[in-house]
Amino acid sequence: MDGIKLVNVGKYYTVKREQVKVLEDINLDLPANKITVILGRSGCGKTTLLRLVAGLETFEQGEIQATHVKRKAYVFQEDRLMPWLTVRKNITFGLKDKEIDHEKISGIIQMVGLEQFEAAYPVQLSGGMKQRASIARAFAYNPDFIMMDEPFSALDYFTREQMQKELLKIHHKTKCSILFVTHSIDEALILGDKIVILEKGIIKSEYEIEKDHERDLLSDKFVALKKQIMDDLKVV
Amino acid sequence: MKESKSIKTFISVALIVLIWGIVAEMGVVSSYILPSPNKVIESFVKMVKSGEIFEDIYISYIRVLKGFLISTLAAFALAMMRVVFCKASGYYEGIVQFLKNVPPLSLISLLILWFGIGETTKIGIIVLTAFFPIYLNTVKGFTSCDKKLLEVGEIYGYSKVGSFFKIRLPYAMSDILVGMRIGLGYSWRAIISAEMIAASAGLGHMILFAQQMSRTDKVIVGILVIGVVGYITDRLFALVIDKTLKGSEKNGWD
């Protein structure tokens, strides 16, 4: 399967009759079966880029080639669960009744640690639990392409680490392509096969990391890479 | 919690009846103006035994249900039209807003002229009263739908129709039901006024007839029955809302 290609993409907003550019001349390859991480500070256009790829927003310039992507899932920054559905029904929201494999859904619910809450309504859950349910909804959809917008930022350190591991496990198993947006350099280093640094709507640099079994962020290779990325982001 | 609430209600009701009894007993006002509680209970029992009160309740109730059903369907259809064909609403929105500000009772003389004093006039009054709260709340429910949830439907490949039934409608449900609850209360009020002006049966007519016969005790029985039946209907509807709206926030109506 081919990846997704962004050619010369530009996006502008009009604020008080003045054009504000959000993204400019984005040329980007999202390789198939790989995890691409978009890294950048708040307001650099990460979410907008994701929404363009998802088709949730129109853009003024360029082209996005993604015709072969059939099933795409999106994990939003907020949980966006349907308040009138139980956790289980929310997780199967993207599926038609015939497509639901109950055993598999139970497995996913167990993976996100919500087995005791599958009959609960979102209003009864904590913020982190809701976010986990919304991640489960994306996985349950059997997507060949998942877009994730800072999905783990509402979770505590331990859950976050566990969810990152689960994401990698699912990725290995299903080989789906993932486009992941984050502002955490560590998270980008743990997950990314390709890391794209976005700064003020322009791609500043791209890094590719070889597939390793276990990534040790304290190894010399990753410490050096982190330094370089921090330089790119001008973090003092 | 619930028990203490009903005890409190009981205490306040008992207190009112007690004061009423004392005032009536003291003979400050003539029994024509304020009959004693005993007298009212007596005539209530008599009306129950003869069955006339049930007949009146039944007649008024059927009228309310008919009018309420028609206004719910009409309100829902127009509200949906406003959502599906946004541009069409321009044709009727102004008229709806105009009629909203016309008290239905002011139309009663026209309605009698056009439809006579039969059922159509009374049901017409109910529809004119109950339609607006249902319509306005339904429109609000549909148009205020969270865009973020609609985007979820878009991502997971829902068609416009699918997203209407799976997202817009359930989202609007709480507003629709609240509108229907208000509409039901309004219908109940409207039917009594309509029956007082043009009817030969029903609770409103019963009260007016009792007044003409100088039977204040019967008037009070009528008022109490209206209040109790209206209250029970409202509670039943609240129960339905509670069962339907699982998982949503409490709306502070109970």
Coordinates of C-alpha atoms in Angstrom, one line a residue:
Chain A
M1 CA 0.0 0.0 0.0
D2 CA 1.2 3.5 -0.8
G3 CA 1.4 6.1 1.8
I4 CA -0.3 9.5 1.9
K5 CA 1.3 12.4 0.1
L6 CA 0.9 16.1 0.8
V7 CA 2.0 18.2 -2.1
N8 CA 2.5 21.9 -1.6
V9 CA -0.3 22.2 0.9
G10 CA -1.2 25.7 2.2
K11 CA -4.0 26.8 4.6
Y12 CA -5.0 30.3 5.4
Y13 CA -7.5 31.8 7.8
T14 CA -9.0 35.3 7.4
V15 CA -9.0 37.2 10.6
K16 CA -10.3 40.8 10.5
R17 CA -9.9 40.9 6.7
E18 CA -6.3 39.9 7.0
Q19 CA -5.0 36.6 5.8
V20 CA -3.2 34.6 8.4
K21 CA -1.2 31.7 7.1
V22 CA -1.5 28.6 9.2
L23 CA 0.4 26.1 7.0
E24 CA 2.6 26.9 4.1
D25 CA 4.2 24.8 1.4
I26 CA 3.8 21.5 3.2
N27 CA 5.4 18.7 1.3
L28 CA 5.2 15.6 3.3
D29 CA 5.2 11.8 2.8
L30 CA 3.4 9.7 5.3
P31 CA 4.8 6.3 4.7
A32 CA 2.4 3.3 4.8
N33 CA 2.5 1.0 7.8
K34 CA 4.7 3.4 9.7
I35 CA 4.2 5.9 12.6
T36 CA 4.8 9.5 11.6
V37 CA 4.9 11.9 14.4
I38 CA 4.3 15.6 14.0
L39 CA 6.1 17.5 16.7
G40 CA 5.8 21.2 17.5
R41 CA 4.7 23.7 20.1
S42 CA 1.2 24.8 20.6
G43 CA -0.2 26.9 17.8
C44 CA 2.3 25.7 15.2
G45 CA -0.4 24.2 13.0
K46 CA -0.2 20.5 14.1
T47 CA -3.9 20.0 14.6
T48 CA -4.8 21.9 11.5
L49 CA -2.4 19.7 9.5
L50 CA -4.1 16.6 11.0
R51 CA -7.6 18.0 10.2
L52 CA -6.6 18.6 6.6
V53 CA -5.4 15.0 6.2
A54 CA -8.6 13.8 7.8
G55 CA -10.7 15.8 5.4
L56 CA -12.4 17.8 8.2
E57 CA -11.2 21.1 6.7
T58 CA -10.7 22.5 3.3
F59 CA -7.4 24.1 2.2
E60 CA -6.6 26.8 -0.3
Q61 CA -3.5 25.4 -2.0
G62 CA -1.9 22.1 -2.9
E63 CA -3.1 18.6 -2.9
I64 CA -3.4 15.6 -0.6
Q65 CA -3.2 12.2 -2.3
A66 CA -4.9 9.6 -0.1
T67 CA -7.4 7.9 -2.3
H68 CA -6.5 4.4 -1.3
V69 CA -7.1 5.0 2.4
K70 CA -10.4 3.2 3.1
R71 CA -10.9 3.2 6.8
K72 CA -9.5 6.1 8.8
A73 CA -10.0 6.7 12.4
Y74 CA -9.2 9.9 14.4
V75 CA -8.5 10.3 18.1
F76 CA -9.4 13.9 19.0
Q77 CA -7.7 16.0 21.6
E78 CA -11.0 15.8 23.6
D79 CA -12.7 12.5 24.1
R80 CA -15.8 13.4 22.0
L81 CA -17.9 10.5 23.3
M82 CA -21.6 10.4 22.8
P83 CA -23.1 11.2 26.2
W84 CA -26.2 9.1 25.6
L85 CA -24.3 5.8 24.8
T86 CA -22.6 3.4 27.2
V87 CA -18.8 3.0 27.0
R88 CA -19.2 -0.2 25.0
K89 CA -21.7 1.4 22.5
N90 CA -19.4 4.3 22.2
I91 CA -16.5 2.1 21.3
T92 CA -18.5 0.3 18.6
F93 CA -19.8 3.7 17.4
G94 CA -17.9 3.5 14.1
L95 CA -19.0 -0.1 13.3
K96 CA -22.2 -1.3 11.7
D97 CA -24.1 -3.9 13.7
K98 CA -22.9 -6.7 11.4
E99 CA -19.3 -5.8 11.7
I100 CA -19.1 -6.0 15.5
D101 CA -16.9 -8.8 16.7
H102 CA -17.9 -8.9 20.4
E103 CA -14.9 -10.9 21.5
K104 CA -12.5 -8.5 19.9
I105 CA -14.3 -5.5 21.4
S106 CA -14.1 -7.1 24.8
G107 CA -10.4 -7.5 24.3
I108 CA -10.0 -3.8 23.3
I109 CA -12.0 -2.8 26.4
Q110 CA -9.7 -4.9 28.5
M111 CA -6.7 -3.4 26.9
V112 CA -7.7 0.1 27.9
G113 CA -8.7 -1.1 31.3
L114 CA -12.4 -0.2 31.2
E115 CA -13.9 -3.7 31.6
Q116 CA -15.7 -2.7 34.8
F117 CA -17.1 0.4 33.1
E118 CA -18.4 -0.9 29.8
A119 CA -22.0 -0.4 30.8
A120 CA -21.3 3.1 32.3
Y121 CA -22.1 6.4 30.6
P122 CA -19.4 8.9 29.8
V123 CA -20.7 11.3 32.5
Q124 CA -19.7 8.6 35.1
L125 CA -16.1 8.4 33.9
S126 CA -13.0 10.4 34.8
G127 CA -11.3 12.5 32.1
G128 CA -8.6 9.9 31.6
M129 CA -11.1 7.0 31.3
K130 CA -13.1 8.9 28.7
Q131 CA -9.9 9.5 26.7
R132 CA -9.1 5.8 26.9
A133 CA -12.6 5.0 25.7
S134 CA -12.1 7.3 22.7
I135 CA -8.8 5.6 21.9
A136 CA -10.5 2.3 22.0
R137 CA -13.2 3.6 19.6
A138 CA -10.5 4.3 17.1
F139 CA -8.9 0.8 17.5
A140 CA -12.2 -1.0 17.3
Y141 CA -12.9 0.5 13.9
N142 CA -10.2 -1.7 12.2
P143 CA -8.6 1.3 10.5
D144 CA -5.8 1.2 8.0
F145 CA -4.9 4.8 9.0
I146 CA -5.2 6.3 12.4
M147 CA -4.8 10.0 13.1
M148 CA -4.1 10.9 16.8
D149 CA -4.1 14.4 18.1
E150 CA -2.2 14.5 21.4
P151 CA -4.3 11.5 22.5
F152 CA -2.3 10.8 25.7
S153 CA -2.0 14.3 27.1
A154 CA -4.9 13.8 29.5
L155 CA -3.4 10.6 31.0
D156 CA -1.1 10.3 33.9
Y157 CA 2.5 9.2 33.5
F158 CA 1.9 5.5 34.0
T159 CA -1.2 5.1 31.9
R160 CA 0.5 7.2 29.2
E161 CA 3.4 4.8 29.2
Q162 CA 1.2 1.8 29.1
M163 CA -1.0 3.2 26.3
Q164 CA 2.2 4.0 24.2
K165 CA 3.2 0.4 24.6
E166 CA -0.2 -0.8 23.6
L167 CA -0.2 1.5 20.6
L168 CA 3.1 0.1 19.4
K169 CA 1.8 -3.5 20.0
I170 CA -1.4 -2.8 17.9
H171 CA 0.8 -1.1 15.3
H172 CA 3.0 -4.2 15.0
K173 CA 0.0 -6.5 14.8
T174 CA -2.2 -4.6 12.3
K175 CA 0.5 -2.7 10.4
C176 CA -1.8 0.3 10.1
S177 CA -0.3 3.7 9.3
I178 CA -0.4 6.2 12.1
L179 CA -0.1 10.0 12.0
F180 CA 0.5 11.1 15.6
V181 CA 0.6 14.7 16.8
T182 CA 2.4 15.6 20.0
H183 CA 4.3 18.3 21.8
S184 CA 6.3 15.9 23.8
I185 CA 9.8 15.1 22.4
D186 CA 10.1 11.9 24.5
E187 CA 6.8 10.6 23.2
A188 CA 7.9 11.4 19.6
L189 CA 11.1 9.5 20.2
I190 CA 9.4 6.5 21.7
L191 CA 6.7 6.1 19.0
G192 CA 8.0 7.7 15.7
D193 CA 9.4 5.9 12.7
K194 CA 9.5 9.4 11.2
I195 CA 9.5 12.6 13.2
V196 CA 8.5 15.8 11.5
I197 CA 9.2 19.1 13.2
L198 CA 6.6 21.8 12.5
E199 CA 7.4 25.4 13.4
K200 CA 5.1 28.3 12.5
G201 CA 3.3 26.4 9.8
I202 CA 6.5 25.3 8.0
I203 CA 8.2 21.9 8.1
K204 CA 11.5 22.7 9.8
S205 CA 13.1 19.3 9.7
E206 CA 12.4 15.5 9.4
Y207 CA 14.1 12.6 11.0
E208 CA 13.8 8.9 10.3
I209 CA 14.4 6.4 13.0
E210 CA 15.2 2.8 12.3
K211 CA 12.9 0.2 13.8
D212 CA 14.4 -1.1 17.1
H213 CA 12.8 -3.6 19.5
E214 CA 13.2 -1.5 22.6
R215 CA 14.1 2.1 22.5
D216 CA 16.3 3.3 25.3
L217 CA 15.9 7.1 25.4
L218 CA 18.9 7.4 27.6
S219 CA 21.2 5.8 25.0
D220 CA 23.7 8.1 23.3
K221 CA 21.9 7.9 20.0
F222 CA 18.6 9.1 21.4
V223 CA 20.1 11.7 23.7
A224 CA 21.9 13.2 20.7
L225 CA 18.8 13.1 18.6
K226 CA 16.8 14.8 21.4
K227 CA 19.4 17.6 21.6
Q228 CA 19.1 18.1 17.9
I229 CA 15.3 18.3 18.0
M230 CA 15.5 20.7 20.9
D231 CA 17.8 22.9 18.9
D232 CA 15.3 22.8 16.0
L233 CA 12.5 23.8 18.3
K234 CA 14.7 26.5 19.9
V235 CA 13.9 25.2 23.3
V236 CA 16.3 26.8 25.8
Chain B
M1 CA -34.3 12.3 50.7
K2 CA -37.5 11.4 48.8
E3 CA -39.4 10.5 51.9
S4 CA -38.5 13.7 53.7
K5 CA -39.7 15.6 50.6
S6 CA -43.1 14.0 50.6
I7 CA -43.4 14.5 54.4
K8 CA -42.7 18.2 53.8
T9 CA -45.3 18.4 51.0
F10 CA -47.8 16.7 53.3
I11 CA -47.1 19.1 56.1
S12 CA -47.6 22.2 54.0
V13 CA -50.8 20.8 52.4
A14 CA -52.2 19.8 55.8
L15 CA -51.4 23.3 57.1
I16 CA -53.3 25.0 54.2
V17 CA -56.3 22.8 54.7
L18 CA -56.2 23.4 58.5
I19 CA -56.2 27.2 58.0
W20 CA -58.9 26.9 55.4
G21 CA -61.0 24.8 57.8
I22 CA -60.5 27.3 60.7
V23 CA -61.4 30.3 58.5
A24 CA -64.5 28.6 57.2
E25 CA -65.5 27.4 60.7
M26 CA -65.2 30.9 62.1
G27 CA -67.8 32.2 59.7
V28 CA -65.8 35.3 58.8
V29 CA -66.8 34.8 55.1
S30 CA -70.1 33.3 53.9
S31 CA -70.0 29.6 52.9
Y32 CA -70.9 30.7 49.4
I33 CA -67.6 32.5 49.0
L34 CA -65.5 29.9 50.8
P35 CA -67.2 26.5 51.5
S36 CA -65.6 24.4 54.2
P37 CA -63.2 21.6 53.3
N38 CA -65.8 19.1 54.5
K39 CA -68.3 20.4 52.0
V40 CA -65.8 20.2 49.2
I41 CA -64.9 16.6 50.1
E42 CA -68.6 15.8 50.3
S43 CA -69.4 17.0 46.9
F44 CA -66.2 15.4 45.5
V45 CA -67.3 12.0 46.9
K46 CA -70.8 12.6 45.4
M47 CA -69.3 13.4 42.0
V48 CA -67.1 10.3 42.2
K49 CA -70.0 8.1 43.1
S50 CA -72.2 9.4 40.3
G51 CA -69.2 9.2 37.9
E52 CA -69.7 12.6 36.4
I53 CA -66.2 13.8 37.4
F54 CA -64.6 10.9 35.6
E55 CA -66.6 11.7 32.5
D56 CA -65.4 15.3 32.5
I57 CA -61.8 14.3 33.2
Y58 CA -61.9 11.8 30.3
I59 CA -63.4 14.3 27.9
S60 CA -60.8 17.0 28.7
Y61 CA -58.0 14.5 28.7
I62 CA -58.8 13.1 25.2
R63 CA -58.9 16.6 23.9
V64 CA -55.5 17.4 25.4
L65 CA -54.0 14.2 24.0
K66 CA -55.3 14.9 20.5
G67 CA -54.2 18.5 20.5
F68 CA -50.8 17.6 22.0
L69 CA -50.2 14.8 19.5
I70 CA -51.0 17.1 16.5
S71 CA -48.8 19.9 17.8
T72 CA -45.9 17.5 18.5
L73 CA -46.1 16.1 15.0
A74 CA -46.4 19.5 13.4
A75 CA -43.6 21.0 15.5
F76 CA -41.3 18.1 14.8
A77 CA -42.0 18.2 11.1
L78 CA -41.4 22.0 10.8
A79 CA -38.3 21.8 13.0
M80 CA -36.9 19.0 10.9
M81 CA -37.6 20.9 7.7
R82 CA -35.7 23.8 9.2
V83 CA -32.7 21.6 9.7
V84 CA -32.8 19.7 6.4
F85 CA -33.8 22.6 4.1
C86 CA -32.2 25.5 5.9
K87 CA -33.4 28.0 3.2
A88 CA -37.1 26.9 3.4
S89 CA -37.4 28.2 6.9
G90 CA -37.4 31.7 5.7
Y91 CA -40.9 31.2 4.2
Y92 CA -42.6 30.2 7.5
E93 CA -40.3 31.4 10.3
G94 CA -41.7 35.0 10.3
I95 CA -45.3 33.6 10.4
V96 CA -44.4 31.3 13.3
Q97 CA -42.8 34.1 15.2
F98 CA -45.9 36.3 14.6
L99 CA -48.3 33.6 15.8
K100 CA -46.1 32.9 18.8
N101 CA -47.0 36.4 20.0
V102 CA -50.7 36.1 19.5
P103 CA -52.5 34.6 22.5
P104 CA -54.5 31.6 21.3
L105 CA -57.5 32.8 23.3
S106 CA -57.7 35.9 21.2
L107 CA -58.3 33.7 18.2
I108 CA -61.1 31.8 19.8
S109 CA -63.9 34.0 18.4
L110 CA -62.5 33.4 14.9
L111 CA -62.2 29.7 15.5
I112 CA -65.8 29.5 16.7
L113 CA -66.9 31.4 13.6
W114 CA -65.0 29.1 11.3
F115 CA -65.4 25.7 13.0
G116 CA -68.4 26.1 15.3
I117 CA -68.2 25.1 19.0
G118 CA -67.3 21.5 18.2
E119 CA -64.1 19.6 19.0
T120 CA -62.1 21.3 16.2
T121 CA -62.1 24.7 18.0
K122 CA -60.9 23.3 21.3
I123 CA -58.2 21.1 19.8
G124 CA -57.2 24.1 17.6
I125 CA -56.7 26.2 20.8
I126 CA -54.5 23.4 22.3
V127 CA -52.4 23.1 19.1
L128 CA -51.9 26.9 19.0
T129 CA -50.8 26.9 22.6
A130 CA -48.6 23.7 22.7
F131 CA -47.0 24.0 19.3
F132 CA -44.6 26.9 20.1
P133 CA -42.7 25.5 23.1
I134 CA -42.3 22.2 21.3
Y135 CA -41.2 23.7 18.1
L136 CA -38.8 26.2 19.6
N137 CA -37.1 23.6 21.8
T138 CA -36.9 21.1 19.0
V139 CA -35.3 23.6 16.7
K140 CA -32.9 24.6 19.5
G141 CA -32.0 20.9 20.0
F142 CA -31.3 20.3 16.4
T143 CA -29.4 23.5 15.6
S144 CA -27.3 23.6 18.8
C145 CA -25.9 20.1 18.1
D146 CA -22.2 19.9 19.0
K147 CA -20.2 20.2 15.9
K148 CA -17.4 18.2 17.5
L149 CA -19.7 15.2 17.7
L150 CA -20.8 15.6 14.1
E151 CA -17.2 15.5 13.1
V152 CA -16.9 12.1 14.8
G153 CA -19.7 10.9 12.6
E154 CA -17.9 12.4 9.5
I155 CA -14.7 10.5 10.4
Y156 CA -16.5 7.2 10.8
G157 CA -18.2 7.5 7.5
Y158 CA -21.8 8.3 8.6
S159 CA -24.0 9.6 5.8
K160 CA -26.1 12.8 6.4
V161 CA -29.1 10.6 7.2
G162 CA -27.1 8.3 9.5
S163 CA -25.6 11.2 11.3
F164 CA -29.1 12.7 11.8
F165 CA -30.4 9.6 13.5
K166 CA -27.3 8.6 15.4
I167 CA -26.0 12.0 16.5
R168 CA -28.4 15.0 15.9
L169 CA -31.6 13.3 17.1
P170 CA -30.2 11.8 20.3
Y171 CA -28.4 15.0 21.0
A172 CA -31.6 17.0 20.6
M173 CA -33.7 14.5 22.6
S174 CA -33.4 16.3 25.9
D175 CA -34.5 19.6 24.4
I176 CA -37.3 17.9 22.5
L177 CA -38.6 16.2 25.6
V178 CA -38.4 19.3 27.7
G179 CA -40.3 21.2 25.0
M180 CA -42.9 18.4 25.0
R181 CA -43.2 18.6 28.7
I182 CA -43.8 22.3 28.7
G183 CA -46.2 21.8 25.7
L184 CA -48.2 19.2 27.7
G185 CA -48.5 21.6 30.6
Y186 CA -49.6 24.4 28.3
S187 CA -52.2 22.1 26.6
W188 CA -53.7 21.3 30.0
R189 CA -54.1 25.0 30.8
A190 CA -55.4 25.9 27.4
I191 CA -58.1 23.2 27.4
I192 CA -59.7 24.5 30.6
S193 CA -59.9 28.0 29.2
A194 CA -61.3 26.8 25.9
E195 CA -63.9 24.7 27.6
M196 CA -65.0 27.6 29.7
I197 CA -65.8 29.6 26.6
A198 CA -67.2 27.0 24.3
A199 CA -68.1 23.5 25.5
S200 CA -70.9 21.4 26.8
A201 CA -68.7 18.9 28.7
G202 CA -65.2 18.7 30.2
L203 CA -63.6 20.1 33.4
G204 CA -63.7 23.7 32.2
H205 CA -67.3 23.5 31.4
M206 CA -68.0 21.8 34.7
I207 CA -66.4 24.6 36.7
L208 CA -68.3 27.3 34.7
F209 CA -71.6 25.5 35.1
A210 CA -71.0 25.1 38.9
Q211 CA -70.3 28.8 39.2
Q212 CA -73.5 29.6 37.4
M213 CA -75.4 27.3 39.8
S214 CA -73.7 29.0 42.7
R215 CA -71.9 25.8 43.7
T216 CA -68.6 27.1 44.8
D217 CA -67.8 23.8 46.4
K218 CA -67.9 22.2 43.0
V219 CA -65.8 24.9 41.6
I220 CA -63.1 24.1 44.1
V221 CA -63.4 20.4 43.4
G222 CA -62.8 21.2 39.7
I223 CA -59.8 23.3 40.4
L224 CA -58.3 20.7 42.7
V225 CA -58.9 17.9 40.2
I226 CA -57.3 19.9 37.4
G227 CA -54.3 20.5 39.5
V228 CA -53.9 16.9 40.6
V229 CA -54.5 15.4 37.1
G230 CA -52.0 17.9 35.6
Y231 CA -49.5 17.1 38.3
I232 CA -49.8 13.4 37.7
T233 CA -49.5 13.8 33.9
D234 CA -46.3 15.9 34.4
R235 CA -44.8 13.4 36.8
L236 CA -45.5 10.5 34.4
F237 CA -43.8 12.5 31.6
A238 CA -40.9 13.3 33.8
L239 CA -40.5 9.6 34.4
V240 CA -40.5 8.9 30.7
I241 CA -37.8 11.6 30.2
D242 CA -35.7 10.1 33.0
K243 CA -35.9 6.6 31.3
T244 CA -35.2 8.0 27.9
L245 CA -32.3 10.3 28.7
K246 CA -29.8 7.9 30.1
G247 CA -26.3 9.2 30.7
S248 CA -27.2 12.9 30.2
E249 CA -26.9 15.5 32.9
K250 CA -29.9 16.1 35.2
N251 CA -31.8 19.1 34.0
G252 CA -32.9 20.2 37.4
W253 CA -36.6 19.7 36.7
D254 CA -37.3 17.2 39.4

